[in-house]
RNA sequence: UGGGGUGUAGCCAAGUUGGUUAAGGCACGGGGUUUUGAUCCCCGCAUUCCCAGGUUCGAAUCCUGGCACCCCAGCCA
């Protein structure tokens, strides 16, 4: 039952491709590409695009998906982002094989095509400055005006463009513009800039260029050079499609890919804009791009979200042109579903309350067999120590419990998971504060393993950890980063950051076997949630755990409603 | 007074060549199983598809007119 066997639901892009295939368009090829700009870390919105592009290629025989870095703005891009992006894509489970490309690989070809446009009188060198250019562009409701340079001779354009490349001019002095239509109702067609002067060192081409091509010009040509059949991008590029097609129609390119736009992903209680994520990091609201609260791929990875869960999520939310906000619970559900079938169950006490088993010998230790997964016996089992003093969860005891509380209370009997029934006989409190500091319980030796020979039942089963052998360590409990569903819509979105988005628990008590846990390994801490070993802050003798997601809990739900 | 898009349940989303009782998931509510108040399993959850007209024996699907929301005036992508 691999995820590849799950029926995939229909969407408009799959339909377009099926239709193209039935008409033998592109000779039956399906070739997509994922085109990140290496100017930041990938987030869950990019995951949607990665799954779409690589997924579409994978579901068609012979389909391919390229990885292409859209590196046309050296001022914002860094080589380290390139490596991080590659890691993220591989981690998500996708592979571009030998098809790793860079828009900068095409700079020479792009330059030649620009010369071609100039020769055809389809492009010209303009000396308007930024403000003038804006003024000449017109507004949304008024047409623009033609630049005085628009009818410069081809020879002069060729000469100036060559000198732009040679570095004879300073940034801003000239730009190369496409000669289209200053009166177009589509502002993108009002003689867009296609080359600007930037005397910036490029992370791949070094100092060899003084001019860099713009996105609209570069992207469509790169697609064509790579033989892309379906160029998928987000909705805000819909208005750019006429321009995408215009360039390809003017130039002797090998093919004319089809640009198709889909809606970007929005998730509630978080933000998915590179700019805002950047600000969260820069302003110190989180501890880096890989902070487990971040919706970045590295953040989700560190949080313990399995790549299969993210892929499943991307498939479930569908692909449309609707502007939507997906409920975080959908993602969390995918994570729980994946973790439920893949993780070992272990016991950990996050908020410990000391329990003395009065009738269990003080110097004795006993090993109890505990399966790793109640529904998957093939996952095996381990032995957990039991002794005179154990820790239980403070929330599992109430001195004066409400009627539906099935856990421990004075005089009550509960089952210790995979161990014994215990009965609470005495509650020890701190004299001055009145706080419960210890419970004295007796155990029934007849109930070893958790069932009573006399058939008597107990309502509750609680988890526990033997005190003498417990591994004391740090556990971090994460919650949503924002307190409102759509922080991104607010001007003052920082004010809605959740002050309790992380709680550091320094004295959690875990069963001793967890000392062997490996970096990034996930577990279910029974009755609490799924946790993973933090890959950065753990030490060989002291793993630190991140809570990935809680278990569903109808008890807290019931209490909230009452 | 410009152009480009989108409107099916609380949140996503199938359905679109007009023809069953409008898929499925999340969320929610109810019940069963259970040594995790987990998992799992049942059951419920839109007489109605943004609104108003029209065409038709028949419309979420076709036509007309509205309304709402999103995107666009970088030498960013």
Coordinates of C-alpha atoms in Angstrom, one line a residue, chain A residues 15 138 308 516:
Chain A
X15 CA -6.5 17.3 -17.4
X138 CA 1.0 55.3 -17.3
X308 CA 5.9 11.3 3.0
X516 CA 20.1 5.3 22.0

